[in-house]
CSV table of N, CA and C in Angstrom, one decimal:
chain,number,residue,atom,x,y,z
A,18,MET,N,111.8,124.7,60.1
A,18,MET,CA,112.7,125.8,60.3
A,18,MET,C,112.5,126.4,61.7
A,19,PRO,N,113.5,126.6,62.5
A,19,PRO,CA,113.3,127.2,63.8
A,19,PRO,C,112.8,128.6,63.7
A,20,PHE,N,112.1,129.0,64.8
A,20,PHE,CA,111.6,130.4,64.9
A,20,PHE,C,112.6,131.4,64.8
A,21,ALA,N,113.7,131.2,65.4
A,21,ALA,CA,114.8,132.3,65.4
A,21,ALA,C,116.1,131.6,65.4
A,22,TRP,N,116.9,132.0,64.4
A,22,TRP,CA,118.3,131.4,64.3
A,22,TRP,C,119.0,132.3,63.3
A,23,SER,N,120.3,132.1,63.2
A,23,SER,CA,121.1,133.0,62.3
A,23,SER,C,121.4,132.2,61.0
A,24,PRO,N,120.8,132.6,59.9
A,24,PRO,CA,121.0,131.9,58.6
A,24,PRO,C,122.4,132.0,58.2
A,25,ASP,N,122.8,131.0,57.4
A,25,ASP,CA,124.2,131.0,57.0
A,25,ASP,C,124.6,132.2,56.2
A,26,PRO,N,123.8,132.8,55.3
A,26,PRO,CA,124.2,134.0,54.6
A,26,PRO,C,124.5,135.2,55.5
A,27,LEU,N,123.8,135.3,56.6
A,27,LEU,CA,124.0,136.3,57.6
A,27,LEU,C,125.4,136.1,58.3
A,28,ILE,N,125.6,134.9,58.7
A,28,ILE,CA,126.9,134.6,59.3
A,28,ILE,C,128.1,134.9,58.4
A,29,GLU,N,127.9,134.5,57.1
A,29,GLU,CA,129.0,134.7,56.1
A,29,GLU,C,129.3,136.2,56.0
A,30,ALA,N,128.3,137.0,55.9
A,30,ALA,CA,128.5,138.4,55.7
A,30,ALA,C,129.1,139.0,57.0
A,31,TRP,N,128.5,138.6,58.1
A,31,TRP,CA,128.9,139.1,59.4
A,31,TRP,C,130.4,138.8,59.7
A,32,GLN,N,130.9,137.7,59.3
A,32,GLN,CA,132.3,137.2,59.5
A,32,GLN,C,133.3,137.8,58.5
A,33,THR,N,132.9,138.6,57.6
A,33,THR,CA,133.8,139.1,56.6
A,33,THR,C,135.0,139.8,57.3
A,34,GLY,N,134.8,140.7,58.3
A,34,GLY,CA,135.9,141.3,59.0
A,34,GLY,C,136.8,140.4,59.7
A,35,ASP,N,136.2,139.3,60.3
A,35,ASP,CA,137.0,138.3,61.0
A,35,ASP,C,138.0,137.6,60.0
A,36,ARG,N,137.4,137.2,58.8
A,36,ARG,CA,138.2,136.5,57.9
A,36,ARG,C,139.3,137.4,57.4
A,37,ILE,N,139.0,138.7,57.2
A,37,ILE,CA,140.1,139.6,56.7
A,37,ILE,C,141.1,139.8,57.8
A,38,SER,N,140.7,139.9,59.0
A,38,SER,CA,141.7,140.1,60.1
A,38,SER,C,142.6,138.8,60.3
A,39,TYR,N,142.1,137.6,60.0
A,39,TYR,CA,142.9,136.4,60.1
A,39,TYR,C,143.8,136.3,58.9
A,40,ARG,N,143.4,136.7,57.7
A,40,ARG,CA,144.1,136.6,56.5
A,40,ARG,C,144.0,137.9,55.7
A,41,PRO,N,144.8,138.9,56.1
A,41,PRO,CA,144.7,140.2,55.4
A,41,PRO,C,144.9,140.2,53.9
A,42,GLU,N,145.7,139.2,53.4
A,42,GLU,CA,145.9,139.1,52.0
A,42,GLU,C,144.7,138.8,51.2
A,43,THR,N,143.6,138.3,51.9
A,43,THR,CA,142.4,138.0,51.2
A,43,THR,C,141.4,139.2,51.1
A,44,ALA,N,141.8,140.3,51.7
A,44,ALA,CA,140.9,141.5,51.8
A,44,ALA,C,140.2,141.9,50.5
A,45,ARG,N,141.0,142.0,49.4
A,45,ARG,CA,140.4,142.4,48.1
A,45,ARG,C,139.3,141.4,47.7
A,46,GLU,N,139.6,140.1,47.8
A,46,GLU,CA,138.7,139.1,47.4
A,46,GLU,C,137.4,139.1,48.3
A,47,GLU,N,137.7,139.2,49.6
A,47,GLU,CA,136.5,139.2,50.6
A,47,GLU,C,135.6,140.4,50.2
A,48,LEU,N,136.2,141.6,50.0
A,48,LEU,CA,135.4,142.8,49.8
A,48,LEU,C,134.7,142.7,48.4
A,49,SER,N,135.3,142.0,47.5
A,49,SER,CA,134.6,141.9,46.2
A,49,SER,C,133.4,141.0,46.3
A,50,HIS,N,133.3,140.2,47.3
A,50,HIS,CA,132.1,139.3,47.4
A,50,HIS,C,131.1,139.9,48.5
A,51,PHE,N,131.5,140.9,49.2
A,51,PHE,CA,130.7,141.4,50.3
A,51,PHE,C,129.3,141.9,49.9
A,52,ALA,N,129.2,142.6,48.8
A,52,ALA,CA,127.9,143.1,48.3
A,52,ALA,C,126.9,142.0,48.1
A,53,GLN,N,127.4,140.9,47.5
A,53,GLN,CA,126.5,139.8,47.2
A,53,GLN,C,126.2,139.1,48.5
A,54,ARG,N,127.1,139.0,49.4
A,54,ARG,CA,126.9,138.3,50.7
A,54,ARG,C,125.9,139.2,51.6
A,55,TYR,N,126.1,140.5,51.5
A,55,TYR,CA,125.2,141.4,52.2
A,55,TYR,C,123.8,141.3,51.7
A,56,SER,N,123.6,141.2,50.4
A,56,SER,CA,122.2,141.1,49.8
A,56,SER,C,121.6,139.8,50.2
A,57,ALA,N,122.4,138.7,50.2
A,57,ALA,CA,121.9,137.4,50.6
A,57,ALA,C,121.5,137.4,52.1
A,58,ALA,N,122.3,138.0,52.9
A,58,ALA,CA,122.0,138.1,54.3
A,58,ALA,C,120.7,138.8,54.6
A,59,LYS,N,120.5,140.0,53.9
A,59,LYS,CA,119.3,140.7,54.1
A,59,LYS,C,118.1,139.9,53.6
A,60,ALA,N,118.2,139.2,52.5
A,60,ALA,CA,117.1,138.4,52.1
A,60,ALA,C,116.8,137.2,53.0
A,61,SER,N,117.8,136.6,53.6
A,61,SER,CA,117.6,135.5,54.5
A,61,SER,C,116.9,136.0,55.8
A,62,VAL,N,117.3,137.2,56.3
A,62,VAL,CA,116.7,137.7,57.5
A,62,VAL,C,115.2,138.1,57.2
A,63,GLN,N,115.0,138.6,56.0
A,63,GLN,CA,113.6,139.0,55.6
A,63,GLN,C,112.7,137.7,55.6
A,64,GLN,N,113.3,136.6,55.2
A,64,GLN,CA,112.5,135.3,55.2
A,64,GLN,C,112.1,134.9,56.6
A,65,LEU,N,113.0,135.2,57.5
A,65,LEU,CA,112.7,134.9,58.9
A,65,LEU,C,111.6,135.8,59.4
A,66,LEU,N,111.6,137.1,59.0
A,66,LEU,CA,110.7,138.1,59.5
A,66,LEU,C,109.3,137.9,58.8
A,67,ASP,N,109.2,137.5,57.6
A,67,ASP,CA,107.9,137.5,56.9
A,67,ASP,C,106.8,136.7,57.6
A,68,PRO,N,107.1,135.6,58.2
A,68,PRO,CA,106.0,134.8,58.8
A,68,PRO,C,105.4,135.5,60.1
A,69,VAL,N,106.2,136.4,60.7
A,69,VAL,CA,105.7,137.1,61.9
A,69,VAL,C,105.5,138.6,61.7
A,70,ALA,N,105.7,139.1,60.6
A,70,ALA,CA,105.6,140.5,60.3
A,70,ALA,C,104.1,141.0,60.5
A,71,HIS,N,103.2,140.2,60.3
A,71,HIS,CA,101.8,140.6,60.4
A,71,HIS,C,101.2,140.5,61.9
A,72,LEU,N,102.0,139.9,62.8
A,72,LEU,CA,101.6,139.7,64.1
A,72,LEU,C,101.6,141.0,65.0
A,73,PRO,N,100.8,141.2,66.0
A,73,PRO,CA,100.9,142.3,66.9
A,73,PRO,C,102.3,142.3,67.5
A,74,SER,N,102.8,143.5,67.9
A,74,SER,CA,104.2,143.6,68.4
A,74,SER,C,104.6,142.7,69.5
A,75,ASN,N,103.7,142.3,70.4
A,75,ASN,CA,104.1,141.4,71.5
A,75,ASN,C,104.1,139.9,71.1
A,76,GLN,N,103.5,139.5,70.0
A,76,GLN,CA,103.4,138.1,69.6
A,76,GLN,C,104.7,137.5,69.2
A,77,PRO,N,105.6,138.1,68.4
A,77,PRO,CA,106.8,137.4,68.1
A,77,PRO,C,107.6,136.9,69.3
A,78,SER,N,107.7,137.8,70.3
A,78,SER,CA,108.4,137.4,71.5
A,78,SER,C,107.7,136.3,72.3
A,79,LYS,N,106.4,136.3,72.3
A,79,LYS,CA,105.7,135.2,72.9
A,79,LYS,C,105.9,133.8,72.1
A,80,GLN,N,106.0,133.9,70.8
A,80,GLN,CA,106.2,132.8,70.0
A,80,GLN,C,107.6,132.2,70.3
A,81,LEU,N,108.6,133.1,70.4
A,81,LEU,CA,110.0,132.7,70.7
A,81,LEU,C,110.1,132.1,72.0
A,82,VAL,N,109.5,132.6,73.1
A,82,VAL,CA,109.5,132.0,74.4
A,82,VAL,C,108.9,130.6,74.3
A,83,LYS,N,107.7,130.5,73.6
A,83,LYS,CA,107.0,129.2,73.5
A,83,LYS,C,107.9,128.2,72.8
A,84,TYR,N,108.6,128.6,71.7
A,84,TYR,CA,109.5,127.8,70.9
A,84,TYR,C,110.7,127.3,71.8
A,85,ASN,N,111.3,128.3,72.5
A,85,ASN,CA,112.5,127.9,73.3
A,85,ASN,C,112.1,127.0,74.4
A,86,ASN,N,111.0,127.2,75.1
A,86,ASN,CA,110.6,126.3,76.1
A,86,ASN,C,110.3,124.9,75.6
A,87,SER,N,109.7,124.8,74.4
A,87,SER,CA,109.4,123.4,73.9
A,87,SER,C,110.7,122.7,73.5
A,88,GLU,N,111.7,123.5,73.1
A,88,GLU,CA,113.0,122.9,72.7
A,88,GLU,C,113.8,122.4,73.9
A,89,ILE,N,113.8,123.2,75.0
A,89,ILE,CA,114.5,122.9,76.2
A,89,ILE,C,113.9,121.8,76.9
A,90,ALA,N,112.6,121.8,77.1
A,90,ALA,CA,111.9,120.8,77.9
A,90,ALA,C,110.5,120.6,77.3
A,91,PRO,N,110.4,119.8,76.3
A,91,PRO,CA,109.1,119.7,75.6
A,91,PRO,C,107.9,119.4,76.5
A,92,ASN,N,108.1,118.7,77.6
A,92,ASN,CA,106.9,118.4,78.4
A,92,ASN,C,106.8,119.2,79.7
A,93,ALA,N,107.7,120.2,79.8
A,93,ALA,CA,107.7,121.0,81.0
A,93,ALA,C,106.5,122.0,81.0
A,94,PRO,N,106.0,122.3,82.2
A,94,PRO,CA,104.8,123.2,82.3
A,94,PRO,C,105.3,124.6,81.9
A,95,ASN,N,104.4,125.4,81.3
A,95,ASN,CA,104.7,126.8,80.9
A,95,ASN,C,104.6,127.7,82.1
A,96,THR,N,105.8,128.2,82.6
A,96,THR,CA,105.8,129.1,83.7
A,96,THR,C,106.1,130.5,83.3
A,97,THR,N,106.1,130.8,82.0
A,97,THR,CA,106.5,132.2,81.5
A,97,THR,C,105.4,133.2,81.6
A,98,GLY,N,104.1,132.8,81.8
A,98,GLY,CA,103.0,133.7,81.8
A,98,GLY,C,102.5,133.9,80.4
A,99,CYS,N,103.2,133.3,79.4
A,99,CYS,CA,102.8,133.5,78.0
A,99,CYS,C,102.0,132.2,77.6
A,100,PRO,N,101.0,132.4,76.7
A,100,PRO,CA,100.2,131.2,76.3
A,100,PRO,C,101.0,130.3,75.5
């Protein structure tokens, strides 16, 4: 699992307004599912947070920089100043 990404449940909840604006006739159905989507989105974001919640406040950003650098250029030297 990547260090940082947008889980599908978050995207589904986030795009509720877009879907309604594209097809207003679906507003009632979209809103009837929103509470469930919102709960699923919160849970999926919490799952991303749990592995780093115990780290000091500067560590998650260092981990993200480290992850992003390894994804962009796995063998590139680290020039970020982060270990």
